[in-house]
Amino acid sequence: MASKLQTKAIGSSGTEIFSGFIDEDYNKDLQFPQSTEVFDKMRKGDGSVMAILNATKLPLLNGIYSVVPASDSAQDKEIAEFVEFVFFENLVWQEFLTQMLICFDYGFMVFEKVYTKMGDKIVYKKLAPRLPKSVYKWLTDEPFVRADGEPGIEQQVFSDLAKDSLVTIPASKLFRVSINQEGDNYEGVSLLRAAYKHWKIKDLLYKIQGIGAERTAVGVPVARRTAEGTIQPKDLEKVQTTLENLRANEKQYLIEPFGWEFRFEKAEGKFEYEEAILHHDRQIAKSVLAQFLDLGVNKGALSQGKIDQELFLNSITAMIN
C-alpha cells in the first residue's frame, strides 16, 4: 500500500528567532538592532567604507531600467506599460532605488505599500521607506503574529505626533529587500559585515596614532635633577605633573626650574601605522571584491585591475538579480 504523500513541512530553516528577535551573528555588537548603530558609524565615519558602498551602489543607480513584456501579446504589452507607468512616472524610481539600496548598508530594507485609486485601477501611491533602525521585531509565528493572524513587523515610530510608539504593519502591506539572506533571517547580512573587524582595528590604530602624535611628537620628556640635596616631595610632584601634561601644540614651552634639567628623548622604535592602516583598507575593499580601488596604492599589472573590475561587476549583477 502506497504511503500517504506528506505535504506539510516537518523541519525548520534553522534560523534562531525567538519572540520575533533574530539571533544569528556570533558577535553581540552585530546582532540587530545594535548592528544598525555600528554599520551607521562605519559608513559615516570611514572613507574606505563609504568608497565600497558607493562602488557597489553607483553602477546600479546609473543604470537604465525598463519593463519588458512577458510576450508579444497585446495584453502583456499593456501590463508592461502600466507597470512602467506606476514605477517610473507615478513613483520616483531613482528615489525608490536609492532607498532600496540601503539594504547594502544594513542587510535589509523595508517599505510600506501605500495605495491609491487611479480610475478603475488601484496603484501604489508610494512605497514608503521604513528604515531598518525603526524595525522593533518580526511578527512571524504564534503567538507573535498580529491579532488578525497575519505576520508582519512591529515598528518603533519616532514622531511627536505618533499616538503609540510601536505600530504593527502586516506582511501584505510590506515590501522587504534583503541581501545574503540565509534561511529565515529576514535581516540578511550587510555588505559591511566582513569589513567590520578591519574597520574596528583601523579605527583603533588611528586613535593610537593620534594619541602618539599629540603626546610624543617632539619626543619623550625626561627630567634630571642637577642640584645636590634632598628632593622635596612637592617639587617632585610638580615635575611629574609637568612631564605628564606636556603635549605638542603651537604654544608649547617649558621653563627649567633651578636644579632641574629637561630634555626630549626620541623614540628608537617606530610602529608603521600607515602600512597597517593600508592593510586594513585593502581588506575592507576585498570584502566586496573591490580590490581594484587600491590600484593607486599598490603597484600591479593593469590587466589584473581589469580582471578585478570585471569580477566586481559580475558580483553586483548576481546580487541584484
PDB file of C-alpha atoms in Angstrom:
ATOM      1  CA  MET A   1       0.000   0.000   0.000  1.00  0.00           C
ATOM      2  CA  ALA A   2       1.416   3.357  -1.032  1.00  0.00           C
ATOM      3  CA  SER A   3       2.277   5.737   1.802  1.00  0.00           C
ATOM      4  CA  LYS A   4       0.361   8.971   2.099  1.00  0.00           C
ATOM      5  CA  LEU A   5       2.086  11.957   0.499  1.00  0.00           C
ATOM      6  CA  GLN A   6       3.491  14.300   3.125  1.00  0.00           C
ATOM      7  CA  THR A   7       2.511  17.835   2.107  1.00  0.00           C
ATOM      8  CA  LYS A   8       3.347  19.590   5.359  1.00  0.00           C
ATOM      9  CA  ALA A   9       6.883  20.662   6.252  1.00  0.00           C
ATOM     10  CA  ILE A  10       8.328  18.795   9.228  1.00  0.00           C
ATOM     11  CA  GLY A  11      11.562  20.643   9.944  1.00  0.00           C
ATOM     12  CA  SER A  12      12.536  24.309  10.061  1.00  0.00           C
ATOM     13  CA  SER A  13      15.112  26.513   8.370  1.00  0.00           C
ATOM     14  CA  GLY A  14      17.341  26.559  11.439  1.00  0.00           C
ATOM     15  CA  THR A  15      17.257  30.335  11.842  1.00  0.00           C
ATOM     16  CA  GLU A  16      17.431  31.306  15.512  1.00  0.00           C
ATOM     17  CA  ILE A  17      14.415  33.541  16.002  1.00  0.00           C
ATOM     18  CA  PHE A  18      12.803  33.878  19.402  1.00  0.00           C
ATOM     19  CA  SER A  19       9.780  36.041  20.225  1.00  0.00           C
ATOM     20  CA  GLY A  20      10.312  37.938  16.981  1.00  0.00           C
ATOM     21  CA  PHE A  21      14.027  38.634  17.551  1.00  0.00           C
ATOM     22  CA  ILE A  22      16.641  37.042  15.284  1.00  0.00           C
ATOM     23  CA  ASP A  23      19.820  35.794  16.960  1.00  0.00           C
ATOM     24  CA  GLU A  24      22.228  34.755  14.208  1.00  0.00           C
ATOM     25  CA  ASP A  25      25.502  36.693  14.451  1.00  0.00           C
ATOM     26  CA  TYR A  26      28.104  35.374  16.902  1.00  0.00           C
ATOM     27  CA  ASN A  27      29.151  38.951  17.697  1.00  0.00           C
ATOM     28  CA  LYS A  28      26.614  40.504  20.066  1.00  0.00           C
ATOM     29  CA  ASP A  29      27.523  44.009  18.843  1.00  0.00           C
ATOM     30  CA  LEU A  30      26.415  42.998  15.349  1.00  0.00           C
ATOM     31  CA  GLN A  31      23.112  41.465  16.309  1.00  0.00           C
ATOM     32  CA  PHE A  32      20.075  43.517  15.359  1.00  0.00           C
ATOM     33  CA  PRO A  33      19.239  46.206  16.406  1.00  0.00           C
ATOM     34  CA  GLN A  34      22.716  47.083  17.795  1.00  0.00           C
ATOM     35  CA  SER A  35      24.131  46.342  14.338  1.00  0.00           C
ATOM     36  CA  THR A  36      22.349  49.346  12.799  1.00  0.00           C
ATOM     37  CA  GLU A  37      24.296  51.734  15.040  1.00  0.00           C
ATOM     38  CA  VAL A  38      27.615  50.008  14.264  1.00  0.00           C
ATOM     39  CA  PHE A  39      27.063  49.971  10.497  1.00  0.00           C
ATOM     40  CA  ASP A  40      25.951  53.610  10.620  1.00  0.00           C
ATOM     41  CA  LYS A  41      29.228  54.568  12.322  1.00  0.00           C
ATOM     42  CA  MET A  42      31.181  52.592   9.750  1.00  0.00           C
ATOM     43  CA  ARG A  43      29.588  54.159   6.684  1.00  0.00           C
ATOM     44  CA  LYS A  44      29.520  57.731   8.007  1.00  0.00           C
ATOM     45  CA  GLY A  45      32.920  57.782   9.671  1.00  0.00           C
ATOM     46  CA  ASP A  46      35.277  55.925   7.332  1.00  0.00           C
ATOM     47  CA  GLY A  47      36.264  56.917   3.799  1.00  0.00           C
ATOM     48  CA  SER A  48      37.129  53.372   2.705  1.00  0.00           C
ATOM     49  CA  VAL A  49      33.784  52.019   3.892  1.00  0.00           C
ATOM     50  CA  MET A  50      31.904  54.779   2.080  1.00  0.00           C
ATOM     51  CA  ALA A  51      34.019  54.072  -1.017  1.00  0.00           C
ATOM     52  CA  ILE A  52      32.978  50.412  -1.211  1.00  0.00           C
ATOM     53  CA  LEU A  53      29.324  51.338  -0.692  1.00  0.00           C
ATOM     54  CA  ASN A  54      29.493  53.934  -3.460  1.00  0.00           C
ATOM     55  CA  ALA A  55      31.331  51.471  -5.701  1.00  0.00           C
ATOM     56  CA  THR A  56      28.512  48.942  -5.303  1.00  0.00           C
ATOM     57  CA  LYS A  57      25.597  51.377  -5.484  1.00  0.00           C
ATOM     58  CA  LEU A  58      26.552  53.897  -8.166  1.00  0.00           C
ATOM     59  CA  PRO A  59      26.600  51.416 -11.103  1.00  0.00           C
ATOM     60  CA  LEU A  60      23.062  50.384 -10.130  1.00  0.00           C
ATOM     61  CA  LEU A  61      21.869  53.960  -9.640  1.00  0.00           C
ATOM     62  CA  ASN A  62      23.341  54.877 -13.018  1.00  0.00           C
ATOM     63  CA  GLY A  63      21.597  52.002 -14.799  1.00  0.00           C
ATOM     64  CA  ILE A  64      18.797  52.318 -17.349  1.00  0.00           C
ATOM     65  CA  TYR A  65      15.705  50.378 -16.316  1.00  0.00           C
ATOM     66  CA  SER A  66      12.628  49.307 -18.246  1.00  0.00           C
ATOM     67  CA  VAL A  67       9.786  46.801 -18.033  1.00  0.00           C
ATOM     68  CA  VAL A  68       9.841  44.030 -20.642  1.00  0.00           C
ATOM     69  CA  PRO A  69       6.518  42.377 -21.650  1.00  0.00           C
ATOM     70  CA  ALA A  70       6.269  38.646 -20.899  1.00  0.00           C
ATOM     71  CA  SER A  71       5.297  38.071 -24.539  1.00  0.00           C
ATOM     72  CA  ASP A  72       4.340  39.938 -27.691  1.00  0.00           C
ATOM     73  CA  SER A  73       0.633  39.704 -26.913  1.00  0.00           C
ATOM     74  CA  ALA A  74      -1.334  42.933 -26.641  1.00  0.00           C
ATOM     75  CA  GLN A  75      -2.360  42.095 -23.075  1.00  0.00           C
ATOM     76  CA  ASP A  76       1.232  41.558 -21.878  1.00  0.00           C
ATOM     77  CA  LYS A  77       2.334  44.772 -23.575  1.00  0.00           C
ATOM     78  CA  GLU A  78      -0.475  46.668 -21.863  1.00  0.00           C
ATOM     79  CA  ILE A  79       0.508  45.198 -18.488  1.00  0.00           C
ATOM     80  CA  ALA A  80       4.157  46.153 -19.056  1.00  0.00           C
ATOM     81  CA  GLU A  81       3.190  49.719 -19.973  1.00  0.00           C
ATOM     82  CA  PHE A  82       1.038  50.004 -16.853  1.00  0.00           C
ATOM     83  CA  VAL A  83       3.768  48.666 -14.544  1.00  0.00           C
ATOM     84  CA  GLU A  84       6.288  51.010 -16.170  1.00  0.00           C
ATOM     85  CA  PHE A  85       3.932  53.941 -15.600  1.00  0.00           C
ATOM     86  CA  VAL A  86       3.431  53.038 -11.926  1.00  0.00           C
ATOM     87  CA  PHE A  87       7.135  52.691 -11.136  1.00  0.00           C
ATOM     88  CA  PHE A  88       8.715  55.260 -13.432  1.00  0.00           C
ATOM     89  CA  GLU A  89       6.095  58.001 -13.621  1.00  0.00           C
ATOM     90  CA  ASN A  90       3.722  57.661 -10.686  1.00  0.00           C
ATOM     91  CA  LEU A  91       6.612  56.838  -8.348  1.00  0.00           C
ATOM     92  CA  VAL A  92      10.035  58.488  -8.493  1.00  0.00           C
ATOM     93  CA  TRP A  93      12.117  55.459  -9.450  1.00  0.00           C
ATOM     94  CA  GLN A  94      15.513  56.969  -8.663  1.00  0.00           C
ATOM     95  CA  GLU A  95      14.441  57.911  -5.142  1.00  0.00           C
ATOM     96  CA  PHE A  96      12.960  54.467  -4.549  1.00  0.00           C
ATOM     97  CA  LEU A  97      16.105  52.731  -5.838  1.00  0.00           C
ATOM     98  CA  THR A  98      18.312  54.887  -3.611  1.00  0.00           C
ATOM     99  CA  GLN A  99      16.233  53.897  -0.588  1.00  0.00           C
ATOM    100  CA  MET A 100      16.153  50.243  -1.621  1.00  0.00           C
ATOM    101  CA  LEU A 101      19.957  50.055  -1.807  1.00  0.00           C
ATOM    102  CA  ILE A 102      20.137  50.895   1.887  1.00  0.00           C
ATOM    103  CA  CYS A 103      19.896  47.107   2.218  1.00  0.00           C
ATOM    104  CA  PHE A 104      23.588  47.022   1.213  1.00  0.00           C
ATOM    105  CA  ASP A 105      24.414  49.019   4.345  1.00  0.00           C
ATOM    106  CA  TYR A 106      22.282  47.164   6.864  1.00  0.00           C
ATOM    107  CA  GLY A 107      21.407  43.845   5.204  1.00  0.00           C
ATOM    108  CA  PHE A 108      17.752  44.651   4.588  1.00  0.00           C
ATOM    109  CA  MET A 109      15.316  47.453   3.845  1.00  0.00           C
ATOM    110  CA  VAL A 110      11.563  47.609   4.355  1.00  0.00           C
ATOM    111  CA  PHE A 111       8.892  49.646   2.578  1.00  0.00           C
ATOM    112  CA  GLU A 112       5.228  50.084   3.387  1.00  0.00           C
ATOM    113  CA  LYS A 113       2.884  49.879   0.413  1.00  0.00           C
ATOM    114  CA  VAL A 114       0.557  52.877   0.277  1.00  0.00           C
ATOM    115  CA  TYR A 115      -2.226  52.569  -2.309  1.00  0.00           C
ATOM    116  CA  THR A 116      -4.436  54.996  -4.182  1.00  0.00           C
ATOM    117  CA  LYS A 117      -7.170  54.727  -6.813  1.00  0.00           C
ATOM    118  CA  MET A 118      -6.440  55.816 -10.347  1.00  0.00           C
ATOM    119  CA  GLY A 119      -9.563  55.475 -12.445  1.00  0.00           C
ATOM    120  CA  ASP A 120     -10.668  51.860 -12.185  1.00  0.00           C
ATOM    121  CA  LYS A 121      -7.235  50.704 -11.021  1.00  0.00           C
ATOM    122  CA  ILE A 122      -5.526  50.554  -7.643  1.00  0.00           C
ATOM    123  CA  VAL A 123      -1.885  51.617  -7.820  1.00  0.00           C
ATOM    124  CA  TYR A 124       0.979  52.379  -5.483  1.00  0.00           C
ATOM    125  CA  LYS A 125       0.750  55.948  -4.250  1.00  0.00           C
ATOM    126  CA  LYS A 126       4.168  55.423  -2.735  1.00  0.00           C
ATOM    127  CA  LEU A 127       6.445  52.787  -1.332  1.00  0.00           C
ATOM    128  CA  ALA A 128       7.173  54.492   1.972  1.00  0.00           C
ATOM    129  CA  PRO A 129      10.600  53.667   3.439  1.00  0.00           C
ATOM    130  CA  ARG A 130      10.712  52.122   6.895  1.00  0.00           C
ATOM    131  CA  LEU A 131      14.347  52.336   7.958  1.00  0.00           C
ATOM    132  CA  PRO A 132      15.974  49.226   9.462  1.00  0.00           C
ATOM    133  CA  LYS A 133      16.686  51.002  12.764  1.00  0.00           C
ATOM    134  CA  SER A 134      12.931  51.515  13.234  1.00  0.00           C
ATOM    135  CA  VAL A 135      12.046  47.800  12.988  1.00  0.00           C
ATOM    136  CA  TYR A 136      11.471  46.514  16.524  1.00  0.00           C
ATOM    137  CA  LYS A 137      10.745  42.856  15.833  1.00  0.00           C
ATOM    138  CA  TRP A 138       9.464  40.389  13.254  1.00  0.00           C
ATOM    139  CA  LEU A 139       5.959  39.034  13.766  1.00  0.00           C
ATOM    140  CA  THR A 140       6.278  35.552  12.326  1.00  0.00           C
ATOM    141  CA  ASP A 141       4.731  32.706  14.323  1.00  0.00           C
ATOM    142  CA  GLU A 142       2.109  32.278  17.005  1.00  0.00           C
ATOM    143  CA  PRO A 143       1.683  33.882  19.445  1.00  0.00           C
ATOM    144  CA  PHE A 144       3.679  36.755  17.979  1.00  0.00           C
ATOM    145  CA  VAL A 145       1.636  37.408  14.830  1.00  0.00           C
ATOM    146  CA  ARG A 146      -0.866  40.244  14.639  1.00  0.00           C
ATOM    147  CA  ALA A 147      -4.276  39.921  16.235  1.00  0.00           C
ATOM    148  CA  ASP A 148      -5.756  39.049  12.831  1.00  0.00           C
ATOM    149  CA  GLY A 149      -3.289  36.174  12.442  1.00  0.00           C
ATOM    150  CA  GLU A 150      -1.223  37.802   9.690  1.00  0.00           C
ATOM    151  CA  PRO A 151       2.561  38.027  10.105  1.00  0.00           C
ATOM    152  CA  GLY A 152       4.373  41.340   9.727  1.00  0.00           C
ATOM    153  CA  ILE A 153       6.633  43.667  11.693  1.00  0.00           C
ATOM    154  CA  GLU A 154       6.405  45.763  14.805  1.00  0.00           C
ATOM    155  CA  GLN A 155       7.888  49.195  14.151  1.00  0.00           C
ATOM    156  CA  GLN A 156       9.213  51.830  16.524  1.00  0.00           C
ATOM    157  CA  VAL A 157       7.690  55.160  15.465  1.00  0.00           C
ATOM    158  CA  PHE A 158       9.774  58.274  16.081  1.00  0.00           C
ATOM    159  CA  SER A 159       7.379  61.208  15.943  1.00  0.00           C
ATOM    160  CA  ASP A 160       5.876  63.794  18.266  1.00  0.00           C
ATOM    161  CA  LEU A 161       2.538  63.169  16.559  1.00  0.00           C
ATOM    162  CA  ALA A 162       2.559  59.383  16.996  1.00  0.00           C
ATOM    163  CA  LYS A 163      -0.113  58.133  19.398  1.00  0.00           C
ATOM    164  CA  ASP A 164       1.741  54.875  20.020  1.00  0.00           C
ATOM    165  CA  SER A 165       5.483  54.317  19.976  1.00  0.00           C
ATOM    166  CA  LEU A 166       5.001  50.829  18.493  1.00  0.00           C
ATOM    167  CA  VAL A 167       2.829  50.068  15.463  1.00  0.00           C
ATOM    168  CA  THR A 168       2.273  46.791  13.637  1.00  0.00           C
ATOM    169  CA  ILE A 169       2.401  46.568   9.853  1.00  0.00           C
ATOM    170  CA  PRO A 170       1.040  43.388   8.213  1.00  0.00           C
ATOM    171  CA  ALA A 171       3.105  41.469   5.683  1.00  0.00           C
ATOM    172  CA  SER A 172       0.568  42.237   2.938  1.00  0.00           C
ATOM    173  CA  LYS A 173       1.460  45.925   3.335  1.00  0.00           C
ATOM    174  CA  LEU A 174       5.212  45.329   3.316  1.00  0.00           C
ATOM    175  CA  PHE A 175       7.859  45.175   0.617  1.00  0.00           C
ATOM    176  CA  ARG A 176      11.107  43.803   2.054  1.00  0.00           C
ATOM    177  CA  VAL A 177      14.503  43.641   0.345  1.00  0.00           C
ATOM    178  CA  SER A 178      17.436  41.757   1.850  1.00  0.00           C
ATOM    179  CA  ILE A 179      20.857  40.595   0.679  1.00  0.00           C
ATOM    180  CA  ASN A 180      22.714  37.416   1.569  1.00  0.00           C
ATOM    181  CA  GLN A 181      19.658  36.043   3.368  1.00  0.00           C
ATOM    182  CA  GLU A 182      20.232  32.645   4.940  1.00  0.00           C
ATOM    183  CA  GLY A 183      17.195  30.611   5.944  1.00  0.00           C
ATOM    184  CA  ASP A 184      14.551  32.786   7.576  1.00  0.00           C
ATOM    185  CA  ASN A 185      16.970  35.528   8.562  1.00  0.00           C
ATOM    186  CA  TYR A 186      14.856  38.394   7.252  1.00  0.00           C
ATOM    187  CA  GLU A 187      17.587  40.851   8.251  1.00  0.00           C
ATOM    188  CA  GLY A 188      20.009  39.462   5.665  1.00  0.00           C
ATOM    189  CA  VAL A 189      23.743  40.110   6.039  1.00  0.00           C
ATOM    190  CA  SER A 190      25.149  43.597   5.487  1.00  0.00           C
ATOM    191  CA  LEU A 191      27.872  44.134   2.883  1.00  0.00           C
ATOM    192  CA  LEU A 192      29.842  45.720   5.723  1.00  0.00           C
ATOM    193  CA  ARG A 193      29.766  42.637   7.952  1.00  0.00           C
ATOM    194  CA  ALA A 194      33.041  41.111   6.733  1.00  0.00           C
ATOM    195  CA  ALA A 195      34.727  44.527   6.839  1.00  0.00           C
ATOM    196  CA  TYR A 196      33.792  45.130  10.475  1.00  0.00           C
ATOM    197  CA  LYS A 197      36.928  43.636  12.056  1.00  0.00           C
ATOM    198  CA  HIS A 198      39.238  45.605   9.758  1.00  0.00           C
ATOM    199  CA  TRP A 199      37.297  48.826  10.313  1.00  0.00           C
ATOM    200  CA  LYS A 200      37.453  48.391  14.082  1.00  0.00           C
ATOM    201  CA  ILE A 201      41.210  47.705  14.139  1.00  0.00           C
ATOM    202  CA  LYS A 202      41.878  50.579  11.733  1.00  0.00           C
ATOM    203  CA  ASP A 203      39.797  52.940  13.844  1.00  0.00           C
ATOM    204  CA  LEU A 204      41.820  51.918  16.904  1.00  0.00           C
ATOM    205  CA  LEU A 205      45.090  52.443  15.020  1.00  0.00           C
ATOM    206  CA  TYR A 206      44.021  55.974  14.109  1.00  0.00           C
ATOM    207  CA  LYS A 207      43.256  56.735  17.751  1.00  0.00           C
ATOM    208  CA  ILE A 208      46.597  55.341  18.960  1.00  0.00           C
ATOM    209  CA  GLN A 209      48.427  57.235  16.222  1.00  0.00           C
ATOM    210  CA  GLY A 210      46.657  60.454  17.196  1.00  0.00           C
ATOM    211  CA  ILE A 211      47.473  59.997  20.866  1.00  0.00           C
ATOM    212  CA  GLY A 212      51.088  59.240  19.987  1.00  0.00           C
ATOM    213  CA  ALA A 213      51.362  62.313  17.772  1.00  0.00           C
ATOM    214  CA  GLU A 214      49.942  64.551  20.482  1.00  0.00           C
ATOM    215  CA  ARG A 215      51.998  63.048  23.285  1.00  0.00           C
ATOM    216  CA  THR A 216      55.363  62.253  21.726  1.00  0.00           C
ATOM    217  CA  ALA A 217      55.633  64.267  18.511  1.00  0.00           C
ATOM    218  CA  VAL A 218      58.671  66.042  19.974  1.00  0.00           C
ATOM    219  CA  GLY A 219      59.970  63.005  21.858  1.00  0.00           C
ATOM    220  CA  VAL A 220      59.644  61.547  25.343  1.00  0.00           C
ATOM    221  CA  PRO A 221      60.105  64.234  28.031  1.00  0.00           C
ATOM    222  CA  VAL A 222      62.854  63.424  30.554  1.00  0.00           C
ATOM    223  CA  ALA A 223      63.791  65.388  33.696  1.00  0.00           C
ATOM    224  CA  ARG A 224      67.095  65.099  35.561  1.00  0.00           C
ATOM    225  CA  ARG A 225      67.989  66.510  38.947  1.00  0.00           C
ATOM    226  CA  THR A 226      71.215  68.548  38.680  1.00  0.00           C
ATOM    227  CA  ALA A 227      71.414  70.227  42.082  1.00  0.00           C
ATOM    228  CA  GLU A 228      72.642  68.435  45.159  1.00  0.00           C
ATOM    229  CA  GLY A 229      70.455  67.817  48.151  1.00  0.00           C
ATOM    230  CA  THR A 230      67.222  66.053  49.007  1.00  0.00           C
ATOM    231  CA  ILE A 231      64.326  66.310  46.538  1.00  0.00           C
ATOM    232  CA  GLN A 232      61.269  67.692  48.239  1.00  0.00           C
ATOM    233  CA  PRO A 233      58.067  65.680  47.560  1.00  0.00           C
ATOM    234  CA  LYS A 234      56.193  68.800  46.434  1.00  0.00           C
ATOM    235  CA  ASP A 235      58.972  69.644  43.933  1.00  0.00           C
ATOM    236  CA  LEU A 236      58.979  66.099  42.565  1.00  0.00           C
ATOM    237  CA  GLU A 237      55.203  66.190  42.226  1.00  0.00           C
ATOM    238  CA  LYS A 238      55.373  69.442  40.247  1.00  0.00           C
ATOM    239  CA  VAL A 239      57.974  67.989  37.867  1.00  0.00           C
ATOM    240  CA  GLN A 240      55.944  64.809  37.366  1.00  0.00           C
ATOM    241  CA  THR A 241      52.810  66.831  36.645  1.00  0.00           C
ATOM    242  CA  THR A 242      54.728  68.963  34.138  1.00  0.00           C
ATOM    243  CA  LEU A 243      56.033  65.894  32.296  1.00  0.00           C
ATOM    244  CA  GLU A 244      52.605  64.247  32.217  1.00  0.00           C
ATOM    245  CA  ASN A 245      50.926  67.341  30.787  1.00  0.00           C
ATOM    246  CA  LEU A 246      53.429  68.071  28.027  1.00  0.00           C
ATOM    247  CA  ARG A 247      51.700  67.984  24.634  1.00  0.00           C
ATOM    248  CA  ALA A 248      52.719  69.015  21.137  1.00  0.00           C
ATOM    249  CA  ASN A 249      50.936  72.278  20.344  1.00  0.00           C
ATOM    250  CA  GLU A 250      51.641  75.734  18.954  1.00  0.00           C
ATOM    251  CA  LYS A 251      52.005  77.336  22.420  1.00  0.00           C
ATOM    252  CA  GLN A 252      54.160  74.648  23.978  1.00  0.00           C
ATOM    253  CA  TYR A 253      57.012  75.850  26.193  1.00  0.00           C
ATOM    254  CA  LEU A 254      58.905  74.862  29.335  1.00  0.00           C
ATOM    255  CA  ILE A 255      60.808  76.899  31.947  1.00  0.00           C
ATOM    256  CA  GLU A 256      63.529  74.890  33.675  1.00  0.00           C
ATOM    257  CA  PRO A 257      63.394  75.397  37.451  1.00  0.00           C
ATOM    258  CA  PHE A 258      66.668  75.743  39.311  1.00  0.00           C
ATOM    259  CA  GLY A 259      68.297  72.385  39.954  1.00  0.00           C
ATOM    260  CA  TRP A 260      66.486  70.537  37.150  1.00  0.00           C
ATOM    261  CA  GLU A 261      67.359  69.784  33.562  1.00  0.00           C
ATOM    262  CA  PHE A 262      64.792  68.798  30.937  1.00  0.00           C
ATOM    263  CA  ARG A 263      65.324  67.139  27.580  1.00  0.00           C
ATOM    264  CA  PHE A 264      63.370  65.187  24.967  1.00  0.00           C
ATOM    265  CA  GLU A 265      64.411  61.681  24.004  1.00  0.00           C
ATOM    266  CA  LYS A 266      63.452  60.477  20.552  1.00  0.00           C
ATOM    267  CA  ALA A 267      61.784  57.081  20.478  1.00  0.00           C
ATOM    268  CA  GLU A 268      64.108  54.488  18.934  1.00  0.00           C
ATOM    269  CA  GLY A 269      61.429  52.159  17.656  1.00  0.00           C
ATOM    270  CA  LYS A 270      58.709  53.276  15.254  1.00  0.00           C
ATOM    271  CA  PHE A 271      55.494  51.427  14.501  1.00  0.00           C
ATOM    272  CA  GLU A 272      54.441  51.568  10.845  1.00  0.00           C
ATOM    273  CA  TYR A 273      50.917  52.869  11.341  1.00  0.00           C
ATOM    274  CA  GLU A 274      50.425  53.782   7.697  1.00  0.00           C
ATOM    275  CA  GLU A 275      51.264  50.301   6.422  1.00  0.00           C
ATOM    276  CA  ALA A 276      48.967  48.692   8.995  1.00  0.00           C
ATOM    277  CA  ILE A 277      46.124  51.070   8.112  1.00  0.00           C
ATOM    278  CA  LEU A 278      46.611  50.457   4.381  1.00  0.00           C
ATOM    279  CA  HIS A 279      46.464  46.703   5.012  1.00  0.00           C
ATOM    280  CA  HIS A 280      43.049  47.014   6.647  1.00  0.00           C
ATOM    281  CA  ASP A 281      41.888  49.376   3.882  1.00  0.00           C
ATOM    282  CA  ARG A 282      42.788  46.667   1.361  1.00  0.00           C
ATOM    283  CA  GLN A 283      40.880  44.047   3.339  1.00  0.00           C
ATOM    284  CA  ILE A 284      37.831  46.321   3.512  1.00  0.00           C
ATOM    285  CA  ALA A 285      37.921  46.674  -0.280  1.00  0.00           C
ATOM    286  CA  LYS A 286      38.415  42.911  -0.742  1.00  0.00           C
ATOM    287  CA  SER A 287      35.367  42.164   1.392  1.00  0.00           C
ATOM    288  CA  VAL A 288      33.166  43.268  -1.544  1.00  0.00           C
ATOM    289  CA  LEU A 289      35.641  42.209  -4.277  1.00  0.00           C
ATOM    290  CA  ALA A 290      36.545  45.883  -4.870  1.00  0.00           C
ATOM    291  CA  GLN A 291      40.317  45.445  -4.555  1.00  0.00           C
ATOM    292  CA  PHE A 292      40.739  47.396  -7.801  1.00  0.00           C
ATOM    293  CA  LEU A 293      40.146  50.525  -5.680  1.00  0.00           C
ATOM    294  CA  ASP A 294      43.703  50.050  -4.361  1.00  0.00           C
ATOM    295  CA  LEU A 295      45.418  50.181  -7.759  1.00  0.00           C
ATOM    296  CA  GLY A 296      46.738  53.654  -6.986  1.00  0.00           C
ATOM    297  CA  VAL A 297      48.342  52.380  -3.785  1.00  0.00           C
ATOM    298  CA  ASN A 298      49.720  49.011  -4.754  1.00  0.00           C
ATOM    299  CA  LYS A 299      51.749  48.500  -7.868  1.00  0.00           C
ATOM    300  CA  GLY A 300      50.397  45.797 -10.106  1.00  0.00           C
ATOM    301  CA  ALA A 301      49.538  44.872 -13.643  1.00  0.00           C
ATOM    302  CA  LEU A 302      46.803  46.950 -15.256  1.00  0.00           C
ATOM    303  CA  SER A 303      45.375  43.740 -16.684  1.00  0.00           C
ATOM    304  CA  GLN A 304      44.829  42.430 -13.151  1.00  0.00           C
ATOM    305  CA  GLY A 305      42.909  45.600 -12.351  1.00  0.00           C
ATOM    306  CA  LYS A 306      40.612  44.976 -15.315  1.00  0.00           C
ATOM    307  CA  ILE A 307      40.046  41.386 -14.176  1.00  0.00           C
ATOM    308  CA  ASP A 308      39.207  42.612 -10.676  1.00  0.00           C
ATOM    309  CA  GLN A 309      36.748  45.173 -12.061  1.00  0.00           C
ATOM    310  CA  GLU A 310      35.014  42.533 -14.172  1.00  0.00           C
ATOM    311  CA  LEU A 311      34.753  40.214 -11.166  1.00  0.00           C
ATOM    312  CA  PHE A 312      33.327  43.056  -9.094  1.00  0.00           C
ATOM    313  CA  LEU A 313      30.706  43.992 -11.707  1.00  0.00           C
ATOM    314  CA  ASN A 314      29.706  40.332 -12.062  1.00  0.00           C
ATOM    315  CA  SER A 315      29.227  40.126  -8.296  1.00  0.00           C
ATOM    316  CA  ILE A 316      26.955  43.198  -8.341  1.00  0.00           C
ATOM    317  CA  THR A 317      24.925  41.760 -11.224  1.00  0.00           C
ATOM    318  CA  ALA A 318      24.491  38.451  -9.396  1.00  0.00           C
ATOM    319  CA  MET A 319      23.499  40.237  -6.196  1.00  0.00           C
ATOM    320  CA  ILE A 320      20.884  42.475  -7.779  1.00  0.00           C
ATOM    321  CA  ASN A 321      19.426  39.597  -9.781  1.00  0.00           C
TER     322      ASN A 321
END
